[in-house]
Coordinates of C-alpha atoms in Angstrom, one line a residue:
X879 CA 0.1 -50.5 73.9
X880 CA -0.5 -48.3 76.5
X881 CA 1.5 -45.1 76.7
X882 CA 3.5 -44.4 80.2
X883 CA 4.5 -40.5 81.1
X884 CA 7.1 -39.0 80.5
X885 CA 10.3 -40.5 81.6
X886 CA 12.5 -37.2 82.6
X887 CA 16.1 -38.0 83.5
X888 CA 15.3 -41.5 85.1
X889 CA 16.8 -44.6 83.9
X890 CA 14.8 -47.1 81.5
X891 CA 15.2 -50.0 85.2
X892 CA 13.5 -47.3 87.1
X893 CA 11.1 -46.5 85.0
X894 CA 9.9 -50.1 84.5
X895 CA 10.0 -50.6 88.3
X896 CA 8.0 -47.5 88.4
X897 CA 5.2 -48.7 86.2
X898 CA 5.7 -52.4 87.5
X899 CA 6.9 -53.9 84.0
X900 CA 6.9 -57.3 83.7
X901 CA 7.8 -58.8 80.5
X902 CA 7.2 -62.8 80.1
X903 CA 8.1 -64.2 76.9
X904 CA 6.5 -67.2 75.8
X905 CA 9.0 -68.9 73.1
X906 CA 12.8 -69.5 73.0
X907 CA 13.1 -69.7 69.4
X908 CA 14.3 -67.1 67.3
X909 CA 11.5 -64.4 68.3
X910 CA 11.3 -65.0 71.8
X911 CA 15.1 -64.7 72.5
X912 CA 15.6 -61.9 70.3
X913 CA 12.9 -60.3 72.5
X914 CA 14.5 -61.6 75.9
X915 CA 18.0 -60.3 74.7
X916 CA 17.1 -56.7 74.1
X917 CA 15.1 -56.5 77.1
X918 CA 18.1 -58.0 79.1
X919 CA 20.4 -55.1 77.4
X920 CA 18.1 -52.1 78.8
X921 CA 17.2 -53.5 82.1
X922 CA 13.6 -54.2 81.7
X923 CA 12.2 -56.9 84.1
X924 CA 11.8 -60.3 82.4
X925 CA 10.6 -63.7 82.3
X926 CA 11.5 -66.4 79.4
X927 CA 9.6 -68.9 79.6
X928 CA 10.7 -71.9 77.5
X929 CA 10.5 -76.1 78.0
X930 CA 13.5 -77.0 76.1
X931 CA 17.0 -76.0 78.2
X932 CA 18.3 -74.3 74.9
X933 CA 17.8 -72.4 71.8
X934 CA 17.5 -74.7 68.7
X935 CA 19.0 -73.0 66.0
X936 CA 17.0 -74.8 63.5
X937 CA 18.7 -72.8 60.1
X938 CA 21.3 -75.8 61.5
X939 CA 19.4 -78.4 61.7
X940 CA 18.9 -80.1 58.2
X941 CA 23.4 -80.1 58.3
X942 CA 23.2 -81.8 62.0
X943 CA 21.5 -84.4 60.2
X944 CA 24.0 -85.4 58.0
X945 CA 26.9 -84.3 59.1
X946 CA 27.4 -85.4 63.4
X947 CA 30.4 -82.7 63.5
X948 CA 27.8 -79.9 63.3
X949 CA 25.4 -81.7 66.2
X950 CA 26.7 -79.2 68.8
X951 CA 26.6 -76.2 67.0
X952 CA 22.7 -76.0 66.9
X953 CA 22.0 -76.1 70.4
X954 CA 22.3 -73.1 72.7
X955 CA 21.8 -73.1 76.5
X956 CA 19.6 -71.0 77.7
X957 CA 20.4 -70.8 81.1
X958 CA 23.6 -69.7 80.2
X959 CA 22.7 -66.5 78.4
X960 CA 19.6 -65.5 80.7
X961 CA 20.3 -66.9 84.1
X962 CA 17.3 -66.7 87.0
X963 CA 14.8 -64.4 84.1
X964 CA 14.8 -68.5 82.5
X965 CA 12.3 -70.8 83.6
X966 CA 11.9 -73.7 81.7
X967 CA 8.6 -75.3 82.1
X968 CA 5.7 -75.5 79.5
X969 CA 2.7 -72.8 79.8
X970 CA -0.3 -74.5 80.5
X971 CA -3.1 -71.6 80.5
X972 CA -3.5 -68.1 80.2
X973 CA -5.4 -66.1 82.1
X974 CA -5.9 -62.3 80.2
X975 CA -8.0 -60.4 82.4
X976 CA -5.8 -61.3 85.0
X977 CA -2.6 -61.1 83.6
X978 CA -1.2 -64.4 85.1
X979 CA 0.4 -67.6 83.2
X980 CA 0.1 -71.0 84.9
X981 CA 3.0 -73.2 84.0
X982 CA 3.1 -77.3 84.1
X983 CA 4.4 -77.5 87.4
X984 CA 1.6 -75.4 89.0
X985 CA 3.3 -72.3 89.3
X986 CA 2.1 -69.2 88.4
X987 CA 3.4 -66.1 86.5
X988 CA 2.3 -62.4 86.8
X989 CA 3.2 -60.1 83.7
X990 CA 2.3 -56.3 82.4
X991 CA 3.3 -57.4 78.7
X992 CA 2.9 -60.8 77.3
X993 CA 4.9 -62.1 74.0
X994 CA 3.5 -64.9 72.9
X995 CA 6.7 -66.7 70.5
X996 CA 5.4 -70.1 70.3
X997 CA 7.0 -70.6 67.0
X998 CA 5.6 -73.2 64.5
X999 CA 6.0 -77.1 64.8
X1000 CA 6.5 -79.7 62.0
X1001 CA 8.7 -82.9 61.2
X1002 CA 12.1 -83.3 62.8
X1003 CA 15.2 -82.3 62.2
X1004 CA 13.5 -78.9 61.1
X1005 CA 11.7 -78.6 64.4
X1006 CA 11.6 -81.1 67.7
X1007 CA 10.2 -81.4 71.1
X1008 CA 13.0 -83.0 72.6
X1009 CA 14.1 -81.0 76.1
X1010 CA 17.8 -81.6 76.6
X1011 CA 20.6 -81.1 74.7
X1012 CA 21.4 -84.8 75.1
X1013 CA 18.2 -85.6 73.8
X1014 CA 18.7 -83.9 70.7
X1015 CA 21.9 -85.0 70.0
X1016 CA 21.2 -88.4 70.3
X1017 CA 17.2 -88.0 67.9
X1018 CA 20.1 -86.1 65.2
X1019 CA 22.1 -89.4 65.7
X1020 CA 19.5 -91.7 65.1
X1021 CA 18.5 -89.7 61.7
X1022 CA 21.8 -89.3 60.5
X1023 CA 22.6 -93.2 61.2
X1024 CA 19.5 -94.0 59.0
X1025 CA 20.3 -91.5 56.1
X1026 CA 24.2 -92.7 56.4
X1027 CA 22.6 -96.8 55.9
X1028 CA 19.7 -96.0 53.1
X1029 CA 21.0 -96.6 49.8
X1030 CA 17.6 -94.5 48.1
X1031 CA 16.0 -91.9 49.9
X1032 CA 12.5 -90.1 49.6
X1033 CA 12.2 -86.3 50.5
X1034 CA 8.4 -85.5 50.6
X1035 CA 8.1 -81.4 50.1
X1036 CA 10.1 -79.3 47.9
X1037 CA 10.2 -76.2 50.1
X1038 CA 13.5 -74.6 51.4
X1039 CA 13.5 -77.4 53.8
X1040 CA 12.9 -80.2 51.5
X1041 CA 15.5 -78.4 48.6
X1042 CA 18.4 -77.3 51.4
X1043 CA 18.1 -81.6 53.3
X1044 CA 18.2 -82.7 50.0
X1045 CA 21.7 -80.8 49.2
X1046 CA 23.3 -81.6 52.5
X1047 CA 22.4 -85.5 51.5
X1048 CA 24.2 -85.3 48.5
X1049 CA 27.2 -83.6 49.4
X1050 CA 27.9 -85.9 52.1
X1051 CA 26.7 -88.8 50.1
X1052 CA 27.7 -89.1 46.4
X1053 CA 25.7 -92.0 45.3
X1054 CA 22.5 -92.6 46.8
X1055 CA 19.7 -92.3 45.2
X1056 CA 17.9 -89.2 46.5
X1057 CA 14.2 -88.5 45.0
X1058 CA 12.8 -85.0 45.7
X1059 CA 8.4 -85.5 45.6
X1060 CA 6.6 -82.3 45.6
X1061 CA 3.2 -81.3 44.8
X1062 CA 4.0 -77.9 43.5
X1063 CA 4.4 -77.3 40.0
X1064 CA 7.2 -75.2 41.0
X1065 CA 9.7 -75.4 44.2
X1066 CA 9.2 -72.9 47.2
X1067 CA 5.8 -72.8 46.1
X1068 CA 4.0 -70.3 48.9
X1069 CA 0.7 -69.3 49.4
X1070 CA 2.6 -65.9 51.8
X1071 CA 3.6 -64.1 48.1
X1072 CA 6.6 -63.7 46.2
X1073 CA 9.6 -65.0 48.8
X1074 CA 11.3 -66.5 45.7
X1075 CA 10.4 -65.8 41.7
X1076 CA 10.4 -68.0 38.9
X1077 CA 13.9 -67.3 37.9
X1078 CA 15.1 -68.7 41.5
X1079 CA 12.3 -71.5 41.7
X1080 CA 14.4 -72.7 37.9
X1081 CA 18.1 -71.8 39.4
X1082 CA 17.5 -74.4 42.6
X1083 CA 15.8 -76.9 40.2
X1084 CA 18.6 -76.9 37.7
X1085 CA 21.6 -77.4 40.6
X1086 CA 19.1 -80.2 42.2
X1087 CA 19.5 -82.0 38.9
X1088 CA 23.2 -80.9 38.3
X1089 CA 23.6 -82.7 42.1
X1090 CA 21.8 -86.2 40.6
X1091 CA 18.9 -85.7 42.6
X1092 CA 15.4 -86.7 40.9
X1093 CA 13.1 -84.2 41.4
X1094 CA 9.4 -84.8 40.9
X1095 CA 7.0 -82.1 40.5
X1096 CA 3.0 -81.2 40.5
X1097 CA 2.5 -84.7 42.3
X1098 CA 1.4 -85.4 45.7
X1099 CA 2.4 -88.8 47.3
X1100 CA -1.1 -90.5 47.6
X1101 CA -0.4 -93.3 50.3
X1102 CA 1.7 -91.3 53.0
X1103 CA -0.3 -92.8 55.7
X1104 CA 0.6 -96.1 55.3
X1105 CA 4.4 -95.3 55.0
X1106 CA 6.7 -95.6 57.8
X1107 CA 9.4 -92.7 58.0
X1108 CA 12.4 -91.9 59.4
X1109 CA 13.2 -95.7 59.2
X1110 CA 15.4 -97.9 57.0
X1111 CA 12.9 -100.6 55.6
X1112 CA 12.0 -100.8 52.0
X1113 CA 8.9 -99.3 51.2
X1114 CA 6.8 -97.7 48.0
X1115 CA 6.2 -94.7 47.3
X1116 CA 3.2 -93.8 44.9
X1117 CA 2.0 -90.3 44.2
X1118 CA -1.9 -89.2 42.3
X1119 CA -0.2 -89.7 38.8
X1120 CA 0.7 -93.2 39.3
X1121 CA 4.4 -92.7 39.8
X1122 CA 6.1 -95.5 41.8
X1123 CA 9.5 -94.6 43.3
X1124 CA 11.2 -97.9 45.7
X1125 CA 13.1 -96.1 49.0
X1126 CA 15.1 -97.8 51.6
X1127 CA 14.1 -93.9 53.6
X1128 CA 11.3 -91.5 53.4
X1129 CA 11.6 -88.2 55.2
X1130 CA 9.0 -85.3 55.5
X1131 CA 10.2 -81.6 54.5
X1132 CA 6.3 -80.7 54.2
X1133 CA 5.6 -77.4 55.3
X1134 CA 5.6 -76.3 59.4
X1135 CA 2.5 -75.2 60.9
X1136 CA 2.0 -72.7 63.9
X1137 CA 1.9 -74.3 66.9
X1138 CA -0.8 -74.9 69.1
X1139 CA -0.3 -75.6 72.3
X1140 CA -2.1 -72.5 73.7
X1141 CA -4.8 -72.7 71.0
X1142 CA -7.9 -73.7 73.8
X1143 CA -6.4 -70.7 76.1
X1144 CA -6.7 -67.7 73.6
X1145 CA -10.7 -65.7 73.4
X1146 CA -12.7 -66.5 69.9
X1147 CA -11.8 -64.9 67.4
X1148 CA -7.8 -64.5 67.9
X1149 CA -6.8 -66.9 65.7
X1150 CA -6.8 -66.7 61.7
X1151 CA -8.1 -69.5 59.7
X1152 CA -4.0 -71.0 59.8
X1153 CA -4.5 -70.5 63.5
X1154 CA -2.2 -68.0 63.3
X1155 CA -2.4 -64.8 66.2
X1156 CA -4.2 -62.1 64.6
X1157 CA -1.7 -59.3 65.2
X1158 CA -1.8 -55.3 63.9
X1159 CA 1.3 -55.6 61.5
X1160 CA 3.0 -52.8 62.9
X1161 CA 3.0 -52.9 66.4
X1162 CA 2.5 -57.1 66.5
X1163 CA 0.0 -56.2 69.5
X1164 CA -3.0 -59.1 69.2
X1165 CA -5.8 -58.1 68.2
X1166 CA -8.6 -57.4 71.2
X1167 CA -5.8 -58.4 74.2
X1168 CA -4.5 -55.3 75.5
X1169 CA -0.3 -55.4 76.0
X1170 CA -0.2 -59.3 74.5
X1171 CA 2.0 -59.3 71.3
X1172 CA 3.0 -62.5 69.0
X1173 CA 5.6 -63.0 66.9
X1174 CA 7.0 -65.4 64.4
X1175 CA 5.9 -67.9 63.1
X1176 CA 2.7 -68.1 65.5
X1177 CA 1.4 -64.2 64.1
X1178 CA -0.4 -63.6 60.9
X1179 CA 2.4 -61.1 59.4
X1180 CA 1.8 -61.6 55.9
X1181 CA 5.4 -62.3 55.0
X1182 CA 7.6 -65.8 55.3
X1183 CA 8.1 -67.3 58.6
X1184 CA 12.2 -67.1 58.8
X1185 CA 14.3 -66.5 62.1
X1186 CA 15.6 -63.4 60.5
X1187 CA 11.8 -61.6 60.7
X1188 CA 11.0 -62.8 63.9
X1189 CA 14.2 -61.3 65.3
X1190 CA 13.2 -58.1 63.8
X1191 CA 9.5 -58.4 65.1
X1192 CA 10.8 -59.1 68.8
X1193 CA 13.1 -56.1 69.4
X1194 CA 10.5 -54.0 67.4
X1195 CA 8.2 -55.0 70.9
X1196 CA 10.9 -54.0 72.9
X1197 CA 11.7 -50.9 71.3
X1198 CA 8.3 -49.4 71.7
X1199 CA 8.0 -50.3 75.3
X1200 CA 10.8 -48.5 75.5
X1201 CA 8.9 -46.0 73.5
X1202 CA 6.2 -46.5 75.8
X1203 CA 7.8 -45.7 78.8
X1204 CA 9.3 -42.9 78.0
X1205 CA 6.1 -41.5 76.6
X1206 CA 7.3 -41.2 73.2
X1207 CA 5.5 -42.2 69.5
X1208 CA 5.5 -46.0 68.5
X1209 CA 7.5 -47.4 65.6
X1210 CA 5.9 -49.7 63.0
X1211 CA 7.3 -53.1 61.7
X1212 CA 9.2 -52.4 58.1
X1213 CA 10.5 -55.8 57.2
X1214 CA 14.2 -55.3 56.5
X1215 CA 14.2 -57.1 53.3
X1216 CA 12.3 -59.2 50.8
X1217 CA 13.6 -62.7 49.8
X1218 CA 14.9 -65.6 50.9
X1219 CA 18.2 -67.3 51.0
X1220 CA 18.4 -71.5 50.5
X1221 CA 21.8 -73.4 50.9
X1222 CA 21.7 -76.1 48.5
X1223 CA 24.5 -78.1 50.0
X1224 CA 27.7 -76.7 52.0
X1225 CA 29.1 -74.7 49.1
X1226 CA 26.1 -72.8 47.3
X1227 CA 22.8 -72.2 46.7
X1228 CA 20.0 -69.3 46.1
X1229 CA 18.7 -66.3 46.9
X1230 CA 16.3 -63.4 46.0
X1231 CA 17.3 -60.5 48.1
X1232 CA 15.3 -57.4 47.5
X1233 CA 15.0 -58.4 44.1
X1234 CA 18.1 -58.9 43.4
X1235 CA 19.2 -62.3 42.6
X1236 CA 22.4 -63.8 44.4
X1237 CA 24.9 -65.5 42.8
X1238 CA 25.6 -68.9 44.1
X1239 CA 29.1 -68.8 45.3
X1240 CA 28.0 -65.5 47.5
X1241 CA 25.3 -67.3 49.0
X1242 CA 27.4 -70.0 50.0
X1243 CA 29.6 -67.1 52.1
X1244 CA 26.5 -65.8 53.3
X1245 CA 24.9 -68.7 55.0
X1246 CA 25.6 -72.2 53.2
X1247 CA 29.5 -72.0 54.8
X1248 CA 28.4 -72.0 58.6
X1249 CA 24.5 -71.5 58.7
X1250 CA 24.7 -68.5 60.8
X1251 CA 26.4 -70.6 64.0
X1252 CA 28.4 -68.0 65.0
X1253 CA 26.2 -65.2 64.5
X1254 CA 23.8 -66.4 66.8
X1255 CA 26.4 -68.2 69.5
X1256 CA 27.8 -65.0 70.0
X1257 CA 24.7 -63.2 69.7
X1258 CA 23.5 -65.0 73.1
X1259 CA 27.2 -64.1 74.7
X1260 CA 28.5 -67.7 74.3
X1261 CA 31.4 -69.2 73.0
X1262 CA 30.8 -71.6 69.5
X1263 CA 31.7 -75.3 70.2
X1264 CA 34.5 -76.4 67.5

């Protein structure tokens, strides 16, 4: 990041207008807001930059598919927390020697610092495409209408997303049958480290099966591509080790993946081999783009991809333009914590926070209860639909 001169008694808005800042922020997910927020707060010029009209708070999402009540609570407008420094459009090319973004509609977008917060994509309700609020209302409809008519349902991937739908199912639904397939000897298997131990992996296994819910481990389902998803029809499921399972419903919880949409736009070499930003872990400036930073899930932290971290990551950018400006030192990323917390229905669930294991009942207080709806409703200055 390039270092400005000293600031003297001049305000942080004058300073930026001084040295023509211009953030654009690429991303409206947890990152990219974050970001936008925090530069809102200490007057720095801003763009967001975002195709869907609101924030999907996606730690929501797997609840709004079972339960219609909580539909509302998981989409944000944007507009309503940023005003005019939102445009919602889809960035179609980059240009980095000249510091301009071209958007779908043909108009362009001149920045000094680019955050790139493109997120991660993967199989709805943990992620969508979907533009309006209306839109997604009526995709969690149509999930929760299949789940509420399916008498046995598949969940393929026994991640946190896979584990936390699977509990929301069976506390809404008491006696379908609900078969967990995943291809890890152990749930929240990840190739990123040691977001959950053994002891955790066994604790979420053993309230799984205390819920009725067959889970089936070390096997990979070997004729996905011929099964339909997301839609009531009975179908079989098969895995490498010859298991059969019968489902009226098959849903995917498999892993997300970082998105791509600017892949063709950013020079060789940027991109790990998960096609994941290359970024310096403590500044999250790209590596070989001068002022372009990425955060989230699209940047090769080595850590989990959770909301909570990106947050962190964005107002870490902000806080050493800041720095920046003012001619000070830069501050390095320090996660805040280790672990990870998974609801396993409304009332529970488990967590490995800094090492220290969390007793159920405390998880469910922490984030099972509401999902963090109100945290992040009135984090963007908005009132929480009831």
């Amino acid at each position: 990041m390039c270092m400005g001169e000293m600031g003297g008694s001049q305000s942080l808005p004058e300073l930026a207008q001084e040295q023509s800042i211009h953030v654009v922020v690429i991303g409206g997910g947890y990152g990219g807001t974050t970001c936008a927020l925090a530069l809102k707060k200490h007057g720095i010029p801003y763009t967001l930059v975002e195709p869907k009209e609101y924030f999907h708070h996606n730690v929501g999402a797997l609840r709004a598919a079972v339960d219609k009540g909580f539909i509302p609570r998981t989409a944000i407008p944007l507009k309503d927390s940023f005003q005019d420094q939102f445009v919602q459009e889809k960035v179609t090319d980059i240009n980095f020697e000249g510091r301009t973004l071209t958007l779908e509609s043909g108009k362009s977008l001149e920045y000094s610092h680019l955050v790139i917060a493109t997120g991660s994509s993967g199989p709805f309700p943990g992620r969508t495409e979907t533009r309006t609020i209306q839109d997604l209302a009526d995709a969690y409809e149509t999930i929760g209408n299949e789940i509420e008519k399916a008498e046995s349902v598949v969940l393929i991937g026994g991640g946190a997303v896979g584990v936390e739908l699977a509990g929301e199912i069976r506390s809404k639904y008491k006696f379908k049958k609900i078969t967990l397939i995943h291809s890890g000897e152990q749930l929240f298997n990840s190739a990123r480290g040691a977001a959950m131990d053994d002891r955790t992996r066994d604790a979420a296994l053993a309230m799984l099966k205390a819920m009725d819910v067959d889970v089936v481990l070390g096997e990979r389902v070997s004729n996905l591509e011929g099964l339909t998803l997301y839609r009531n029809m009975s179908q079989t499921v098969k895995t490498d080790q010859e298991k059969v399972v019968n489902a009226d419903l098959i849903l995917s919880c498999t892993g997300l993946k970082a998105d791509l949409s600017l892949k063709s736009n950013y020079p060789e070499g940027t991109l790990d081999n998960e096609n994941r930003l290359k970024v310096n872990a403590q500044t999250m400036e790209v590596e070989g783009l001068s002022n372009v930073f990425g955060i989230g899930d699209c940047a090769n932290v080595p850590q989990e991809k959770m909301a909570a971290h990106a947050g962190d990551q964005g107002e870490l950018v902000v806080k050493n333009l800041i720095a920046s400006l003012k001619g000070s030192s830069l501050s390095e990323y320090k996660p805040r914590f280790e672990g990870m917390f998974v609801t396993v229905g409304p009332g529970g669930g488990v967590a490995l926070f800094n090492g220290w294991h969390i007793p159920s009942f405390l998880v469910g207080l922490a984030k099972s209860k509401d999902l963090f709806t109100k945290r992040y409703w009135t984090m963007f200055g908005q009132r929480e639909p009831v």
